[in-house]
């Protein structure tokens, strides 16, 4: 059963890969998140196949397209990756700003840029609509 499952997802992966490689560079770039996710799902399923019971493997084999099914269900989940990346960038900017501030190397017109960057979009738009800086946190 495991061999059948592995053959099936390998076939799906190869078919997916061939379809992607037949696209233009711009189309491939536009699908980069999908490509990364499908490759990850394939690798995870290969790794997990050794641990799955024949019953679970049989249920997975009932799906029309296992890899794209995983991807489509993944899209319905809330992704914390973006919020984690945003928090990381904010921390990097905060650290950079603090270091520059300590050295006195922040130009006066940029001293409020970190606060502006760290604001939410609504606050930034509020300041733009009024033609004044948005309130700092």
PDB file of C-alpha atoms in Angstrom:
ATOM      1  CA  UNK A   1       0.000   0.000   0.000  1.00  0.00           C
ATOM      2  CA  UNK A   2       2.837   2.383   0.866  1.00  0.00           C
ATOM      3  CA  UNK A   3       4.536   1.746  -2.470  1.00  0.00           C
ATOM      4  CA  UNK A   4       1.287   2.399  -4.314  1.00  0.00           C
ATOM      5  CA  UNK A   5       0.809   5.642  -2.378  1.00  0.00           C
ATOM      6  CA  UNK A   6       4.385   6.767  -3.027  1.00  0.00           C
ATOM      7  CA  UNK A   7       4.048   5.955  -6.731  1.00  0.00           C
ATOM      8  CA  UNK A   8       0.807   7.907  -6.893  1.00  0.00           C
ATOM      9  CA  UNK A   9       2.110  11.095  -5.272  1.00  0.00           C
ATOM     10  CA  UNK A  10       5.342  10.855  -7.266  1.00  0.00           C
ATOM     11  CA  UNK A  11       3.266  10.700 -10.447  1.00  0.00           C
ATOM     12  CA  UNK A  12       1.195  13.682  -9.304  1.00  0.00           C
ATOM     13  CA  UNK A  13       4.349  15.583  -8.466  1.00  0.00           C
ATOM     14  CA  UNK A  14       5.967  14.835 -11.837  1.00  0.00           C
ATOM     15  CA  UNK A  15       2.788  15.840 -13.686  1.00  0.00           C
ATOM     16  CA  UNK A  16       2.570  19.061 -11.685  1.00  0.00           C
ATOM     17  CA  UNK A  17       6.254  19.811 -12.264  1.00  0.00           C
ATOM     18  CA  UNK A  18       5.944  19.239 -16.022  1.00  0.00           C
ATOM     19  CA  UNK A  19       2.914  21.539 -16.219  1.00  0.00           C
ATOM     20  CA  UNK A  20       4.745  24.300 -14.343  1.00  0.00           C
ATOM     21  CA  UNK A  21       7.896  23.969 -16.444  1.00  0.00           C
ATOM     22  CA  UNK A  22       5.787  24.435 -19.558  1.00  0.00           C
ATOM     23  CA  UNK A  23       4.781  27.932 -18.462  1.00  0.00           C
ATOM     24  CA  UNK A  24       6.454  31.268 -19.068  1.00  0.00           C
ATOM     25  CA  UNK A  25       8.794  32.767 -16.491  1.00  0.00           C
ATOM     26  CA  UNK A  26       6.135  35.308 -15.497  1.00  0.00           C
ATOM     27  CA  UNK A  27       3.538  32.571 -14.983  1.00  0.00           C
ATOM     28  CA  UNK A  28       5.974  30.521 -12.909  1.00  0.00           C
ATOM     29  CA  UNK A  29       6.833  33.560 -10.802  1.00  0.00           C
ATOM     30  CA  UNK A  30       3.138  34.278 -10.242  1.00  0.00           C
ATOM     31  CA  UNK A  31       2.704  30.720  -8.952  1.00  0.00           C
ATOM     32  CA  UNK A  32       5.829  30.647  -6.771  1.00  0.00           C
ATOM     33  CA  UNK A  33       3.899  30.324  -3.487  1.00  0.00           C
ATOM     34  CA  UNK A  34       1.837  27.463  -4.911  1.00  0.00           C
ATOM     35  CA  UNK A  35       4.937  25.727  -6.258  1.00  0.00           C
ATOM     36  CA  UNK A  36       6.723  25.970  -2.925  1.00  0.00           C
ATOM     37  CA  UNK A  37       3.683  24.665  -1.063  1.00  0.00           C
ATOM     38  CA  UNK A  38       3.111  21.725  -3.428  1.00  0.00           C
ATOM     39  CA  UNK A  39       6.781  20.703  -3.248  1.00  0.00           C
ATOM     40  CA  UNK A  40       6.623  20.890   0.555  1.00  0.00           C
ATOM     41  CA  UNK A  41       3.409  18.832   0.665  1.00  0.00           C
ATOM     42  CA  UNK A  42       5.035  16.216  -1.566  1.00  0.00           C
ATOM     43  CA  UNK A  43       8.135  15.991   0.633  1.00  0.00           C
ATOM     44  CA  UNK A  44       6.085  15.830   3.839  1.00  0.00           C
ATOM     45  CA  UNK A  45       3.825  13.099   2.448  1.00  0.00           C
ATOM     46  CA  UNK A  46       6.825  11.038   1.323  1.00  0.00           C
ATOM     47  CA  UNK A  47       8.301  11.332   4.802  1.00  0.00           C
ATOM     48  CA  UNK A  48       5.010  10.548   6.554  1.00  0.00           C
ATOM     49  CA  UNK A  49       4.103   7.618   4.292  1.00  0.00           C
ATOM     50  CA  UNK A  50       6.323   5.294   6.302  1.00  0.00           C
ATOM     51  CA  UNK A  51       4.358   6.086   9.458  1.00  0.00           C
ATOM     52  CA  UNK A  52       0.817   5.926   8.056  1.00  0.00           C
ATOM     53  CA  UNK A  53      -1.420   2.900   8.381  1.00  0.00           C
ATOM     54  CA  UNK A  54      -2.729   1.139   5.298  1.00  0.00           C
ATOM     55  CA  UNK A  55      -6.212   2.434   6.172  1.00  0.00           C
ATOM     56  CA  UNK A  56      -5.063   6.082   6.135  1.00  0.00           C
ATOM     57  CA  UNK A  57      -3.103   5.511   2.927  1.00  0.00           C
ATOM     58  CA  UNK A  58      -6.204   3.964   1.326  1.00  0.00           C
ATOM     59  CA  UNK A  59      -8.270   6.994   2.353  1.00  0.00           C
ATOM     60  CA  UNK A  60      -5.662   9.341   0.893  1.00  0.00           C
ATOM     61  CA  UNK A  61      -5.645   7.343  -2.326  1.00  0.00           C
ATOM     62  CA  UNK A  62      -9.398   7.959  -2.626  1.00  0.00           C
ATOM     63  CA  UNK A  63      -8.703  11.643  -3.295  1.00  0.00           C
ATOM     64  CA  UNK A  64      -8.674  12.778  -6.903  1.00  0.00           C
ATOM     65  CA  UNK A  65      -5.444  14.770  -6.593  1.00  0.00           C
ATOM     66  CA  UNK A  66      -3.687  14.424  -3.272  1.00  0.00           C
ATOM     67  CA  UNK A  67      -1.119  17.224  -3.650  1.00  0.00           C
ATOM     68  CA  UNK A  68      -3.463  19.866  -5.069  1.00  0.00           C
ATOM     69  CA  UNK A  69      -6.105  18.803  -2.557  1.00  0.00           C
ATOM     70  CA  UNK A  70      -3.627  19.532   0.242  1.00  0.00           C
ATOM     71  CA  UNK A  71      -2.774  22.856  -1.359  1.00  0.00           C
ATOM     72  CA  UNK A  72      -6.400  23.933  -1.845  1.00  0.00           C
ATOM     73  CA  UNK A  73      -7.287  23.073   1.757  1.00  0.00           C
ATOM     74  CA  UNK A  74      -4.122  24.874   2.920  1.00  0.00           C
ATOM     75  CA  UNK A  75      -5.315  28.072   1.249  1.00  0.00           C
ATOM     76  CA  UNK A  76      -8.397  28.041   3.471  1.00  0.00           C
ATOM     77  CA  UNK A  77      -6.282  28.100   6.633  1.00  0.00           C
ATOM     78  CA  UNK A  78      -5.051  31.286   8.228  1.00  0.00           C
ATOM     79  CA  UNK A  79      -1.370  31.665   7.481  1.00  0.00           C
ATOM     80  CA  UNK A  80       0.793  32.973  10.306  1.00  0.00           C
ATOM     81  CA  UNK A  81       3.845  33.172   8.043  1.00  0.00           C
ATOM     82  CA  UNK A  82       3.037  36.709   6.849  1.00  0.00           C
ATOM     83  CA  UNK A  83       2.394  38.030  10.352  1.00  0.00           C
ATOM     84  CA  UNK A  84       5.624  36.403  11.571  1.00  0.00           C
ATOM     85  CA  UNK A  85       7.562  37.996   8.705  1.00  0.00           C
ATOM     86  CA  UNK A  86       5.954  41.373   9.400  1.00  0.00           C
ATOM     87  CA  UNK A  87       6.900  41.151  13.083  1.00  0.00           C
ATOM     88  CA  UNK A  88      10.461  40.235  12.093  1.00  0.00           C
ATOM     89  CA  UNK A  89      10.771  43.197   9.723  1.00  0.00           C
ATOM     90  CA  UNK A  90       9.334  45.524  12.349  1.00  0.00           C
ATOM     91  CA  UNK A  91      11.850  44.240  14.909  1.00  0.00           C
ATOM     92  CA  UNK A  92      14.713  44.652  12.405  1.00  0.00           C
ATOM     93  CA  UNK A  93      13.656  48.234  11.683  1.00  0.00           C
ATOM     94  CA  UNK A  94      13.248  48.963  15.364  1.00  0.00           C
ATOM     95  CA  UNK A  95      16.736  47.576  16.088  1.00  0.00           C
ATOM     96  CA  UNK A  96      18.272  49.467  13.180  1.00  0.00           C
ATOM     97  CA  UNK A  97      16.510  52.646  14.177  1.00  0.00           C
ATOM     98  CA  UNK A  98      17.610  52.282  17.806  1.00  0.00           C
ATOM     99  CA  UNK A  99      21.239  51.707  16.770  1.00  0.00           C
ATOM    100  CA  UNK A 100      21.183  54.708  14.437  1.00  0.00           C
ATOM    101  CA  UNK A 101      19.485  56.843  17.066  1.00  0.00           C
ATOM    102  CA  UNK A 102      22.166  55.934  19.627  1.00  0.00           C
ATOM    103  CA  UNK A 103      24.880  56.928  17.162  1.00  0.00           C
ATOM    104  CA  UNK A 104      23.011  60.102  16.281  1.00  0.00           C
ATOM    105  CA  UNK A 105      23.075  59.131  12.612  1.00  0.00           C
ATOM    106  CA  UNK A 106      19.353  59.423  11.879  1.00  0.00           C
ATOM    107  CA  UNK A 107      18.655  62.498   9.729  1.00  0.00           C
ATOM    108  CA  UNK A 108      16.032  64.698  11.347  1.00  0.00           C
ATOM    109  CA  UNK A 109      13.544  64.172   8.498  1.00  0.00           C
ATOM    110  CA  UNK A 110      13.754  60.379   9.036  1.00  0.00           C
ATOM    111  CA  UNK A 111      13.323  60.283  12.802  1.00  0.00           C
ATOM    112  CA  UNK A 112       9.587  59.743  12.430  1.00  0.00           C
ATOM    113  CA  UNK A 113       9.889  57.239   9.552  1.00  0.00           C
ATOM    114  CA  UNK A 114      10.195  54.208  11.826  1.00  0.00           C
ATOM    115  CA  UNK A 115       7.045  55.175  13.689  1.00  0.00           C
ATOM    116  CA  UNK A 116       5.283  55.779  10.363  1.00  0.00           C
ATOM    117  CA  UNK A 117       6.446  52.441   8.939  1.00  0.00           C
ATOM    118  CA  UNK A 118       5.330  50.542  12.022  1.00  0.00           C
ATOM    119  CA  UNK A 119       1.830  52.034  11.889  1.00  0.00           C
ATOM    120  CA  UNK A 120      -1.001  50.101  10.385  1.00  0.00           C
ATOM    121  CA  UNK A 121      -2.180  50.928   6.882  1.00  0.00           C
ATOM    122  CA  UNK A 122      -5.338  52.608   8.213  1.00  0.00           C
ATOM    123  CA  UNK A 123      -3.296  54.988  10.353  1.00  0.00           C
ATOM    124  CA  UNK A 124      -1.009  55.821   7.433  1.00  0.00           C
ATOM    125  CA  UNK A 125      -3.996  56.493   5.148  1.00  0.00           C
ATOM    126  CA  UNK A 126      -5.595  58.635   7.857  1.00  0.00           C
ATOM    127  CA  UNK A 127      -2.501  60.825   7.913  1.00  0.00           C
ATOM    128  CA  UNK A 128      -2.382  61.017   4.107  1.00  0.00           C
ATOM    129  CA  UNK A 129      -6.059  62.006   3.810  1.00  0.00           C
ATOM    130  CA  UNK A 130      -5.602  64.820   6.296  1.00  0.00           C
ATOM    131  CA  UNK A 131      -2.250  65.730   4.727  1.00  0.00           C
ATOM    132  CA  UNK A 132      -0.700  65.492   8.158  1.00  0.00           C
ATOM    133  CA  UNK A 133       1.401  62.815   9.786  1.00  0.00           C
ATOM    134  CA  UNK A 134      -0.654  60.014  11.254  1.00  0.00           C
ATOM    135  CA  UNK A 135      -0.667  59.807  15.041  1.00  0.00           C
ATOM    136  CA  UNK A 136       2.326  57.935  16.458  1.00  0.00           C
ATOM    137  CA  UNK A 137       1.823  54.986  18.760  1.00  0.00           C
TER     138      UNK A 137
END
